[in-house]
Coordinates of C-alpha atoms in Angstrom, one line a residue:
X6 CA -35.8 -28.6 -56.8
X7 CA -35.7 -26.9 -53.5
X8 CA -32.7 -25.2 -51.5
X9 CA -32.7 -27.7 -48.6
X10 CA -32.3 -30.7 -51.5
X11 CA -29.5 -29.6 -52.8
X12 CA -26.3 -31.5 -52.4
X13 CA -23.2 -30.6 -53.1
X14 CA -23.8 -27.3 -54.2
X15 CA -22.2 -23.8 -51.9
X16 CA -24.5 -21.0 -51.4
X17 CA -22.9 -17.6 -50.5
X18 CA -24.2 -15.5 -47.2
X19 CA -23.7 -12.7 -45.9
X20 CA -23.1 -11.7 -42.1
X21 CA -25.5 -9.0 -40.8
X22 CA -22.7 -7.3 -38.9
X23 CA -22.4 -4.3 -39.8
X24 CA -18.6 -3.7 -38.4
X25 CA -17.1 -6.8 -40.3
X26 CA -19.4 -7.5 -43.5
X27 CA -17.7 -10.8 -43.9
X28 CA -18.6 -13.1 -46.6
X29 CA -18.4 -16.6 -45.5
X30 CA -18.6 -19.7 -48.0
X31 CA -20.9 -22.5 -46.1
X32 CA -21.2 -25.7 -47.7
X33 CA -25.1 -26.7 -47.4
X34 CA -25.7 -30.3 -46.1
X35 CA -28.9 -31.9 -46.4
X36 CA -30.8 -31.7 -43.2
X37 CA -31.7 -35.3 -41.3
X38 CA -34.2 -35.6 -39.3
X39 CA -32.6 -34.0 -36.5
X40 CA -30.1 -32.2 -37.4
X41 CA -30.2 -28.5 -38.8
X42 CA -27.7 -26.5 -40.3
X43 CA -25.3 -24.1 -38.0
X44 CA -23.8 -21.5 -39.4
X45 CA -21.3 -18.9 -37.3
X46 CA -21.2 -15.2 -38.3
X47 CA -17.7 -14.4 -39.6
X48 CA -16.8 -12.0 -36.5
X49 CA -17.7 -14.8 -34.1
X50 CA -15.1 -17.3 -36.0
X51 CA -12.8 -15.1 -36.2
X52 CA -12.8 -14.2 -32.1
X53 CA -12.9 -18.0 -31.4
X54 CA -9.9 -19.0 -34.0
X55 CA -8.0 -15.9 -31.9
X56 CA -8.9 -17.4 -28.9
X57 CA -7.8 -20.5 -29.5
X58 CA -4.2 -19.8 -31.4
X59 CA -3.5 -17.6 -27.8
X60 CA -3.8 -20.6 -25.7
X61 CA -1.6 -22.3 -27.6
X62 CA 0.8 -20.1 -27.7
X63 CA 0.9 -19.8 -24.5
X64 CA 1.3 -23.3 -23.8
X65 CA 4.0 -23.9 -25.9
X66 CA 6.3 -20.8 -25.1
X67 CA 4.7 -19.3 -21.9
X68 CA 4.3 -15.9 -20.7
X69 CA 8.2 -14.5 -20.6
X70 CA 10.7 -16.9 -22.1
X71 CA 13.6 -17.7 -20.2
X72 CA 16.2 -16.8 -22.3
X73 CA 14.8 -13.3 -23.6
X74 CA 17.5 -10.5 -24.1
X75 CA 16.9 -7.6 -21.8
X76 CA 18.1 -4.7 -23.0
X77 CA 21.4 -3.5 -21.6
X78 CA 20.3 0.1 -21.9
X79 CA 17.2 -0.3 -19.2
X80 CA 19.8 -0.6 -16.7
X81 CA 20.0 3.5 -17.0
X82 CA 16.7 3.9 -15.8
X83 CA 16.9 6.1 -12.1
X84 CA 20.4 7.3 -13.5
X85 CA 21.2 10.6 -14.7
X86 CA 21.7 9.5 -17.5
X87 CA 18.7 8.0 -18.3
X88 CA 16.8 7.9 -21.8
X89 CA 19.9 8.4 -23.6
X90 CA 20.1 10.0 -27.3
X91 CA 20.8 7.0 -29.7
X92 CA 22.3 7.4 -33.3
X93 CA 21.0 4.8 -35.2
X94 CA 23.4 5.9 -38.1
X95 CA 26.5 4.2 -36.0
X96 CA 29.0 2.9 -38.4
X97 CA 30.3 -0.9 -37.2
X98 CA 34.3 0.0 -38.3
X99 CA 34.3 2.6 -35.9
X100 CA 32.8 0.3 -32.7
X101 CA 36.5 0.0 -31.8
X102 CA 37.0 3.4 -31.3
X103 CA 34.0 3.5 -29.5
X104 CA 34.8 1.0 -27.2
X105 CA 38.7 2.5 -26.0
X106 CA 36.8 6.1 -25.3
X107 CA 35.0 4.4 -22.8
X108 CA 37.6 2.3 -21.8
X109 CA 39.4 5.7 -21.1
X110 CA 36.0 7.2 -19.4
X111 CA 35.9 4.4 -17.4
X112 CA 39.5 4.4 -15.8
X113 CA 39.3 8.0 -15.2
X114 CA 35.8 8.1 -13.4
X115 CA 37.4 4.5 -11.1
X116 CA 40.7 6.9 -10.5
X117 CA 38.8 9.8 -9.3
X118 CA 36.8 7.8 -7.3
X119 CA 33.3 7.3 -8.8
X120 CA 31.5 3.7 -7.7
X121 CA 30.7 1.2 -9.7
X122 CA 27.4 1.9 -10.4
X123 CA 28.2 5.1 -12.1
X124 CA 31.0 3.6 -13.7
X125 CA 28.6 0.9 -15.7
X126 CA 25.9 3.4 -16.8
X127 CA 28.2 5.9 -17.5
X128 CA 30.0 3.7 -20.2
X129 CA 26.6 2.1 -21.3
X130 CA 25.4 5.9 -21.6
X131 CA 27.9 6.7 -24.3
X132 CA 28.0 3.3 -26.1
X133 CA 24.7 3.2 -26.5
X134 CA 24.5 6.8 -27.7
X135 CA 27.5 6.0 -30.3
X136 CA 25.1 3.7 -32.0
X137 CA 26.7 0.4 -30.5
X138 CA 23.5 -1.8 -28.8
X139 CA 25.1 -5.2 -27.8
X140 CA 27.5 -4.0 -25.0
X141 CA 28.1 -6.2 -21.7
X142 CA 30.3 -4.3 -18.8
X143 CA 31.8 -6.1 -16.2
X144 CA 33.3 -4.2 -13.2
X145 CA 35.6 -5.8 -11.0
X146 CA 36.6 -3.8 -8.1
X147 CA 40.0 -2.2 -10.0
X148 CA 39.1 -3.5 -13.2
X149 CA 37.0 -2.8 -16.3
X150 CA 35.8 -5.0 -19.2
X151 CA 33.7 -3.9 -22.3
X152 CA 32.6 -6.8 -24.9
X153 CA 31.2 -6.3 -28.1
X154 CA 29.6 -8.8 -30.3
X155 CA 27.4 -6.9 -33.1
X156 CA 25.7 -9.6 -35.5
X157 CA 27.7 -10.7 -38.1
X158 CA 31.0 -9.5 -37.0
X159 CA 33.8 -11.0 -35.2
X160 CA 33.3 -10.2 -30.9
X161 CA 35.7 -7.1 -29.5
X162 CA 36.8 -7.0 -25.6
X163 CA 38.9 -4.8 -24.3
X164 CA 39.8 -4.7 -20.5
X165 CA 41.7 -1.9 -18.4
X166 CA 42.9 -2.3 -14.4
X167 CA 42.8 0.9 -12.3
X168 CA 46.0 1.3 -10.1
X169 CA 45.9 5.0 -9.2
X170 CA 44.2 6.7 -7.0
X171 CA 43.9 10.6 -7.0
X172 CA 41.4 13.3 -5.2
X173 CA 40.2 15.4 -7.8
X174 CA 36.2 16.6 -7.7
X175 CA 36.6 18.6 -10.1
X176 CA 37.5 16.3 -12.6
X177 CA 35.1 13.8 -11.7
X178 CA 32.6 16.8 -12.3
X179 CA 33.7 18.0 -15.6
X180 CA 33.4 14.0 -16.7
X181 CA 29.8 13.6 -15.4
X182 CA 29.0 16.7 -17.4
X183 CA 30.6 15.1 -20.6
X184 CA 28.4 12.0 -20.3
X185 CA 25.6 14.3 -19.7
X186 CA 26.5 16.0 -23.0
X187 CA 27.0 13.2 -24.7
X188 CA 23.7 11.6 -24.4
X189 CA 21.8 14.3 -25.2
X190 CA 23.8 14.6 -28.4
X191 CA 25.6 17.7 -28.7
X192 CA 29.3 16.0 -29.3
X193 CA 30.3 13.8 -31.2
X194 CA 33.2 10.6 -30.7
X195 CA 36.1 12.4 -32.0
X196 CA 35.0 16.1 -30.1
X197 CA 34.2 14.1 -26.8
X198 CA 37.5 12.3 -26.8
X199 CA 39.7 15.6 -27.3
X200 CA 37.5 17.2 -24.4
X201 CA 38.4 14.4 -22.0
X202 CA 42.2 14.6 -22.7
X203 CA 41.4 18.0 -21.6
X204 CA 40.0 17.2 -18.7
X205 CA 42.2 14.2 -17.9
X206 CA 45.3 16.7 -18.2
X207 CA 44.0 19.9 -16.8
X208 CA 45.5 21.4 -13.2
X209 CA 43.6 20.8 -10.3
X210 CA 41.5 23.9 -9.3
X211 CA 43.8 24.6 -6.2
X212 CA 47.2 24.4 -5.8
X213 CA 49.3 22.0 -3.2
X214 CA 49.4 25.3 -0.3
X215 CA 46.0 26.0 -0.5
X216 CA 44.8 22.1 -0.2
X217 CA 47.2 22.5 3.2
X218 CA 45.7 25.5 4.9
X219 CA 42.5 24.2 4.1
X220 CA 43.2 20.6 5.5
X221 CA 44.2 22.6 9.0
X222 CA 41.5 24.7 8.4
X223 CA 39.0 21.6 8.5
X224 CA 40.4 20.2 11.8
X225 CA 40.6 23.2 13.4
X226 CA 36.9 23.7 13.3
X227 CA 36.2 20.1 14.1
X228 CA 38.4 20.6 17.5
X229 CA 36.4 24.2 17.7
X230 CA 33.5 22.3 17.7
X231 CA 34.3 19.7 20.5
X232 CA 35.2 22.3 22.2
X233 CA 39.0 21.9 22.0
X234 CA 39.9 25.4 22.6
X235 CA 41.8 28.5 20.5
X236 CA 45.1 26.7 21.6
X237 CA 44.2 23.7 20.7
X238 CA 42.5 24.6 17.1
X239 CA 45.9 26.1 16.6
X240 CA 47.6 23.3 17.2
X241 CA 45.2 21.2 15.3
X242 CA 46.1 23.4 12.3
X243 CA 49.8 23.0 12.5
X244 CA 49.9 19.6 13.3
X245 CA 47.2 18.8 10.1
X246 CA 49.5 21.1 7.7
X247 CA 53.0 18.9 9.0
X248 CA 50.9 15.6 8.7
X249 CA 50.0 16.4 4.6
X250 CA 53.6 17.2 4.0
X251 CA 54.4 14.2 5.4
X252 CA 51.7 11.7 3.6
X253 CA 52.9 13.7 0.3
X254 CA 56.7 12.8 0.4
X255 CA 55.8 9.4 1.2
X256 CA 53.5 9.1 -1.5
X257 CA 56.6 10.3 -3.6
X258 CA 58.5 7.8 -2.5
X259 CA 55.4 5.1 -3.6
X260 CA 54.8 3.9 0.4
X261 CA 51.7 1.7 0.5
X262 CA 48.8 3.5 2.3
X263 CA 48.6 1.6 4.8
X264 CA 52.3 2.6 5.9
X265 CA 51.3 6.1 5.3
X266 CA 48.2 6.5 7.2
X267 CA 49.8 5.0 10.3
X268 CA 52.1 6.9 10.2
X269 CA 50.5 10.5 9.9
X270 CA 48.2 9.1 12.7
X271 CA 51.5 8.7 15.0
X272 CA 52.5 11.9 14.5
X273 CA 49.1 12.8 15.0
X274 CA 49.6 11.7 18.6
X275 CA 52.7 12.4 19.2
X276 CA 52.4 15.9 18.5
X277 CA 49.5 16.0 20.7
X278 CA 51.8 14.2 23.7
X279 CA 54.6 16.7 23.5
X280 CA 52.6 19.8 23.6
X281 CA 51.2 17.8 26.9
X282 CA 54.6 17.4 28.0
X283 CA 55.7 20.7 27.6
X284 CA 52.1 22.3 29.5
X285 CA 50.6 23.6 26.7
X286 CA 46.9 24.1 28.0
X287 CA 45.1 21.4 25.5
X288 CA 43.7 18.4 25.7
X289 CA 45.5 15.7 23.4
X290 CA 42.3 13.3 23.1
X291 CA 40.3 16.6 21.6
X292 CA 43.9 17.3 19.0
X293 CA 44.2 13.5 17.7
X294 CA 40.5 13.1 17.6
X295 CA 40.5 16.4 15.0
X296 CA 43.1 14.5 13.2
X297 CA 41.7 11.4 12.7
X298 CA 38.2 12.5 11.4
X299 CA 40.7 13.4 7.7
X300 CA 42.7 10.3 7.9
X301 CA 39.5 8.3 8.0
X302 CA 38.0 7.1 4.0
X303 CA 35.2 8.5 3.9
X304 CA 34.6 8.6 0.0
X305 CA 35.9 4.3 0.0
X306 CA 33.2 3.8 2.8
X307 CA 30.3 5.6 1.3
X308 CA 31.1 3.9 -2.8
X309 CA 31.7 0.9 -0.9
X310 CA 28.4 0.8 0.9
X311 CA 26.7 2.4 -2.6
X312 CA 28.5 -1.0 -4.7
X313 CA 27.1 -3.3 -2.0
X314 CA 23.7 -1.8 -2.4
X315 CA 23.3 -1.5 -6.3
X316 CA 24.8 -5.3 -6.8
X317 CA 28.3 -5.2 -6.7
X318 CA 29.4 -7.6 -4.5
X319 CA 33.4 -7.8 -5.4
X320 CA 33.8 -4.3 -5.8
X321 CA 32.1 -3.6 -2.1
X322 CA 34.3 -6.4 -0.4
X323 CA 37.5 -4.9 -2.2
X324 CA 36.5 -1.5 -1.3
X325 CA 35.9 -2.6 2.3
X326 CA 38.5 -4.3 2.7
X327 CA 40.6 -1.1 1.6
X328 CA 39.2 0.8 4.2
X329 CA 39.1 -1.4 7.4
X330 CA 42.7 -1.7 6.6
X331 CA 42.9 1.8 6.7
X332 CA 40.9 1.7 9.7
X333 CA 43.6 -0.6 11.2
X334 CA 46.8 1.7 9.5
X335 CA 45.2 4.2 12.3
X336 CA 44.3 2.6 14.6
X337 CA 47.9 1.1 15.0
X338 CA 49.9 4.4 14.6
X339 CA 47.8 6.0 17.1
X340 CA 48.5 2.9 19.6
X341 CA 52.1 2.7 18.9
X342 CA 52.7 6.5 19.3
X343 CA 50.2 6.5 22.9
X344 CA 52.4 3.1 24.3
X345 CA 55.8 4.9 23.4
X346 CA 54.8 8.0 25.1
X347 CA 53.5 6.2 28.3
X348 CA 57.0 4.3 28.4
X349 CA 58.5 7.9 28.2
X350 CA 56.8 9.2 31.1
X351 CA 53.9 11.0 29.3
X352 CA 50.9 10.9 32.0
X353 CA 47.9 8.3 31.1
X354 CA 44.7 10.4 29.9
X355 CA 41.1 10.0 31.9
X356 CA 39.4 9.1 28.5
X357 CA 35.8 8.9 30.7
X358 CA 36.1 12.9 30.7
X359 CA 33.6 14.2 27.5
X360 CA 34.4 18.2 26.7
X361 CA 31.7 19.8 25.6
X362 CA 31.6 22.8 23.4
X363 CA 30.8 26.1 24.5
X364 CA 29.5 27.9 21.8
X365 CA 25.7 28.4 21.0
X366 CA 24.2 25.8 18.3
X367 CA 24.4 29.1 15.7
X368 CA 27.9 29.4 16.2
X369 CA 28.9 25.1 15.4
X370 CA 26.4 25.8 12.8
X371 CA 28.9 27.5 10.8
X372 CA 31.7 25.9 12.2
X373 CA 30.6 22.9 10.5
X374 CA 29.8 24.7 7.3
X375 CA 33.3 25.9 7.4
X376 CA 34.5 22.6 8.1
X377 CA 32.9 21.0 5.0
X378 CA 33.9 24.3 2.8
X379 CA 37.5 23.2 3.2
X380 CA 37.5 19.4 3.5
X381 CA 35.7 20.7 -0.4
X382 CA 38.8 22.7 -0.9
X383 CA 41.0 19.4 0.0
X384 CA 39.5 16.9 -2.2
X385 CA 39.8 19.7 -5.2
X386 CA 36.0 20.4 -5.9
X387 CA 35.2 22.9 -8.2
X388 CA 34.9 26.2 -7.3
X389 CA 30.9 26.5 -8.1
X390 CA 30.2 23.4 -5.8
X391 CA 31.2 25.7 -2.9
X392 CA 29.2 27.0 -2.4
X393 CA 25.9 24.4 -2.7
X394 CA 28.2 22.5 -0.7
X395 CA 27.9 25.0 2.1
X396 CA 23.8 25.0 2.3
X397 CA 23.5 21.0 2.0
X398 CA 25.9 21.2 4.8
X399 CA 24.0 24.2 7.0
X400 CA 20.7 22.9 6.9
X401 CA 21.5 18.9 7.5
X402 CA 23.2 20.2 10.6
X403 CA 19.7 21.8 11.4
X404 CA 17.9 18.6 10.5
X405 CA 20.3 16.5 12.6
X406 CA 19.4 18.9 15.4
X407 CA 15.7 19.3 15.0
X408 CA 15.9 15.2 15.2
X409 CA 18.1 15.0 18.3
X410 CA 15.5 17.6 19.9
X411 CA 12.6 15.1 19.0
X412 CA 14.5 12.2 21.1
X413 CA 15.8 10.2 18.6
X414 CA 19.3 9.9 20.1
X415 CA 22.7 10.7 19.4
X416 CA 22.9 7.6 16.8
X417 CA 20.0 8.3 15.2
X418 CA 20.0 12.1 14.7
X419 CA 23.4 11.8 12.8
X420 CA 21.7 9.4 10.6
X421 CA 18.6 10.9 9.6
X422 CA 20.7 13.9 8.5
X423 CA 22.6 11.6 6.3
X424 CA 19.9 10.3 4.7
X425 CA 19.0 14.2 3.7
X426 CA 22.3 14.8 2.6
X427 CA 22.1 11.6 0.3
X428 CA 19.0 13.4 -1.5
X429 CA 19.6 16.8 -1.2
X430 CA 23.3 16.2 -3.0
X431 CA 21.8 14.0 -5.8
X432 CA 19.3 17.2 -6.5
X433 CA 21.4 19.5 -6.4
X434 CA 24.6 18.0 -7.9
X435 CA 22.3 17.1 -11.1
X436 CA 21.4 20.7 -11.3
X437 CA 25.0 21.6 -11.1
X438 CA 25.8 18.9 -13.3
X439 CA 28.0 17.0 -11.0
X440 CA 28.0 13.3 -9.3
X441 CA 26.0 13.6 -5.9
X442 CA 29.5 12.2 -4.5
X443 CA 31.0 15.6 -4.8
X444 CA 28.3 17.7 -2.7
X445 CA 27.4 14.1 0.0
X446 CA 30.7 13.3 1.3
X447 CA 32.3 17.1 2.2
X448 CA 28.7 17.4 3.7
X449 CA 28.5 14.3 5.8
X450 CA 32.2 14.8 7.5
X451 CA 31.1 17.1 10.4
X452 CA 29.3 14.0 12.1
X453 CA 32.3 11.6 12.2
X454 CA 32.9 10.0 15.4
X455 CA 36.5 11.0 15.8
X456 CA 36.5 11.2 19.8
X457 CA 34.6 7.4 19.8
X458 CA 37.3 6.0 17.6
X459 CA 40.7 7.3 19.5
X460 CA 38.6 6.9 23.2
X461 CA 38.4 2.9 21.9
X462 CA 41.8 2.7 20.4
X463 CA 42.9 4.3 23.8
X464 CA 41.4 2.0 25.8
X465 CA 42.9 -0.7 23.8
X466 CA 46.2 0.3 23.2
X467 CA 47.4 1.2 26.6
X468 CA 44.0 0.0 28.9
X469 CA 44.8 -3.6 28.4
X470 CA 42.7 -4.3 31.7
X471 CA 39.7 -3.2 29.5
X472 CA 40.3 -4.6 26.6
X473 CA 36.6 -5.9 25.7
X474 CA 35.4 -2.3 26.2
X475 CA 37.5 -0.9 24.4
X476 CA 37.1 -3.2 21.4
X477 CA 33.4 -2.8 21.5
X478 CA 34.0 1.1 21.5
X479 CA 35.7 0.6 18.3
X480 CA 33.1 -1.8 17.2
X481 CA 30.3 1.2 17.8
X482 CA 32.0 3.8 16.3
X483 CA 32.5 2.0 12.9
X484 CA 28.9 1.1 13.4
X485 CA 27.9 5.1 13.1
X486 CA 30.3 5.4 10.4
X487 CA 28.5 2.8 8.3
X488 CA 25.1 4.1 9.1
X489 CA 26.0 7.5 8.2
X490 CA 27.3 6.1 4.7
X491 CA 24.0 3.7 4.1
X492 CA 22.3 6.8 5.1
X493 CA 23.5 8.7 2.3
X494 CA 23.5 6.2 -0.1
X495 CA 19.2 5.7 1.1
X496 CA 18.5 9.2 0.3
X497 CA 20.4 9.5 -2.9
X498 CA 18.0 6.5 -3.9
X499 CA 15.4 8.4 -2.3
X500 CA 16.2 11.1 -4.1
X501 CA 15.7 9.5 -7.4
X502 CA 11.7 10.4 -8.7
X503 CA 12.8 13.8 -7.7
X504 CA 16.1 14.5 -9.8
X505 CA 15.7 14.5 -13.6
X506 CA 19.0 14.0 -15.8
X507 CA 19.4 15.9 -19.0
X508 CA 18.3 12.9 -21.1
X509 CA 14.6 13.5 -19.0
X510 CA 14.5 17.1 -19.1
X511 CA 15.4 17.6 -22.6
X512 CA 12.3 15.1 -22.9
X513 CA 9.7 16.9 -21.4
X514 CA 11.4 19.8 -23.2
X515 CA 10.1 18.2 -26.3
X516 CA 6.5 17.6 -24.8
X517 CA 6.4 20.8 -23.7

């Protein structure tokens, strides 16, 4: 009996490829008349049943299911503290104490003014490095809230609500750098948490008298640089050491801040009246102008504009709404103190007359390095930030001048040396191990538009014939201000592919 009559019998054969050698069982039919036997090699079945099991698959679940997890820790990636160290030996009993360190990190990075942004990787930095994976962070504009829910165990929240406020660089600084050390593994829970108590509890790194000269000291080279005058820098000085005595007793006496800031901005101007009075050779626009540039929020506009940016909606409009009301807080004392001194007999001001400096470019070149030396020295930066502080400062003055040169205008020049100051400051701070905040905002305070802001509140306040110009004044100058604080917020995310955190570098350490 022949092969091709069998029935019902199995013959074994053997593929001829010489990557698989398959053995596939094939049952032998007896051939009809038209019909012959096909027989696939076992290679070839196995792409096709592939094939075939992908296409369903894809048909029944799709390419990315909706409801995927995404892991929380991706949001670190372009942070410094990305690429965290993770201890995979976390112990669940302890996730509570995990969860109130950075609870306590948190609050202290919110009172010392860090934005939100930092805030959330910051705490998902040092959760996730404590071993704990299934953390959510919400951040509300004063408040933070932490949830927990490992598998298998009952969910933990735990929710804090900023309500102080305090300028201190130096400890926002020393924090950064404990995050920093933290992901990269060199502390533990219990070493970290007795470091920030330290840090928490430490002295600022100047005391109250030196915060005082240097506030003076930062108007007086603003006025310098408007060309105010010796008499009037002096003046300047005086008036800016009397106005910080004054915001800190009412402080002590727990005055809202909008009650405070209108009221150093009146005596502001009405310093600058009676030394016009009594024929003192200044020019009062040049004094208040000086004045206002430290009374404006600098720090709230830039986080603000940073919160808006990176996703934070409530936490912008709160921040905002903090500082227009600031904005306003200044804008009324300097109005009520200019309408009281016009009903006194003070003599109106010709607010059309611009002073210009006399000094060569080198010379307001380190003015303003000066200027953002001590507005350093008054929002209590550490001592080493100086100095960095100085050349980020320096050469975006050069930058803002090379771009005035090449016609781009007295809005744009200030902006496009923002935008330099954003990345420089996010460079160098992560060298220094610092927030970029601490090196971008003494940097970016020489370009305020002081003189734009009291020239429209002038116009408004006592002007009333030219109101709408006035108002549109005031309307331009918050417009630089913005730009200046987008500006810095572009380069710092500019900035970003150029800046490695420690969590990198000790990376391509271990490439290396």
């Amino acid at each position: 009996m022949s092969a091709n009559q069998q029935t019902g019998q199995t013959r074994r054969t053997e593929s001829r490829d010489p990557a698989t050698r398959r053995t596939t069982r094939i049952m032998a039919v007896k051939p009809g008349p038209a019909t012959r036997p096909i027989t696939l090699p076992g290679a070839a079945q196995s792409r096709s049943n592939y094939a075939a099991k992908r296409v369903l698959r894809r048909l029944i679940q799709g390419d990315a299911p909706p409801t995927a997890p995404m892991s929380l820790v991706e949001r670190l990636a372009g942070s410094p503290y990305a690429n965290p160290t993770i201890r995979v030996d976390a112990v669940e009993d302890s996730a509570r104490k995990t969860l109130d360190f950075a609870l306590e990190l948190a609050e202290s990075l919110f009172r010392y003014g860090a934005g939100a942004l930092e805030v959330e990787t910051s705490v998902i930095a040092v959760t996730a490095s404590f071993g704990l994976r299934n953390v959510d962070v919400d951040i509300n504009n004063q408040s933070v809230t932490i949830n927990y829910a490992g598998p298998y165990i009952t969910p933990i929240t735990v929710l804090r609500v900023v309500r102080s406020w305090s300028d201190n660089y130096a400890a926002l600084a020393d924090l950064h750098r404990l995050v920093s050390d933290i992901i990269v593994g060199d502390l533990d829970r219990e070493t970290a948490a007795i470091r920030m108590d330290q840090i928490t509890s430490r002295h600022k790194p100047f005391p109250r008298w030196a915060v005082r000269l240097a506030a003076g000291g930062f108007t007086t080279m603003l006025v310098l640089t408007m060309g105010g005058g010796l008499v009037a820098a002096l003046l300047s000085f005086v008036t800016t050491a009397l106005v910080t005595v004054v915001e800190q007793r009412l402080g002590s006496w727990r005055i809202p801040e909008f009650f405070s800031r209108a009221a150093a901005s009146a005596l502001i101007a009405g310093l600058a009246q009676v030394a016009w009075v009594s024929h003192v050779p200044v020019t009062q626009g040049v004094v208040i102008a000086g004045g206002l540039v430290l009374l404006l929020p600098t720090m709230r506009l830039v986080s603000a504009t940073q919160d808006a940016v990176n996703g934070f909606p409530v936490s912008a409009a709160g921040r905002y709404l903090s500082a227009m009301l600031v904005f306003a807080a200044i804008a009324a004392g300097i109005a009520v103190s200019l309408v009281v001194g016009v009903n006194l007999g003070v003599p109106r001001l010709d607010i059309n007359v611009m002073i210009a400096s006399t000094f060569p470019w080198p010379v307001i070149l380190v003015l303003s390095v000066l200027s953002a030396v001590f507005i350093a020295i008054t929002l209590q930066t550490r001592p080493d930030l100086l100095l960095p502080t100085a050349a980020v400062t320096g050469v975006a003055y050069v930058v803002m001048m090379g771009a005035g040169w090449t016609g781009l205008g007295a809005r744009l020049a200030p902006a496009a040396a923002s935008v330099f100051i954003g990345m420089a400051a996010r460079v160098v701070a992560l060298r220094m191990h610092a927030p970029s905040s601490v090196i971008a905002i003494p940097s970016i305070m020489f370009m305020f538009p002081g003189m734009s802001i009291f020239q429209a509140v002038y116009g408004i306040a006592i002007e009333g014939s030219n109101l709408a110009a006035g108002a549109t004044a005031l309307f331009n100058a918050l417009t630089v201000i913005l730009a200046l604080a987008a500006g810095v917020v572009l380069g710092d995310n500019l900035a970003r592919p150029f800046a490695k955190g420690p969590g990198e570098r000790r990376r391509r350490n271990r490439r290396r």
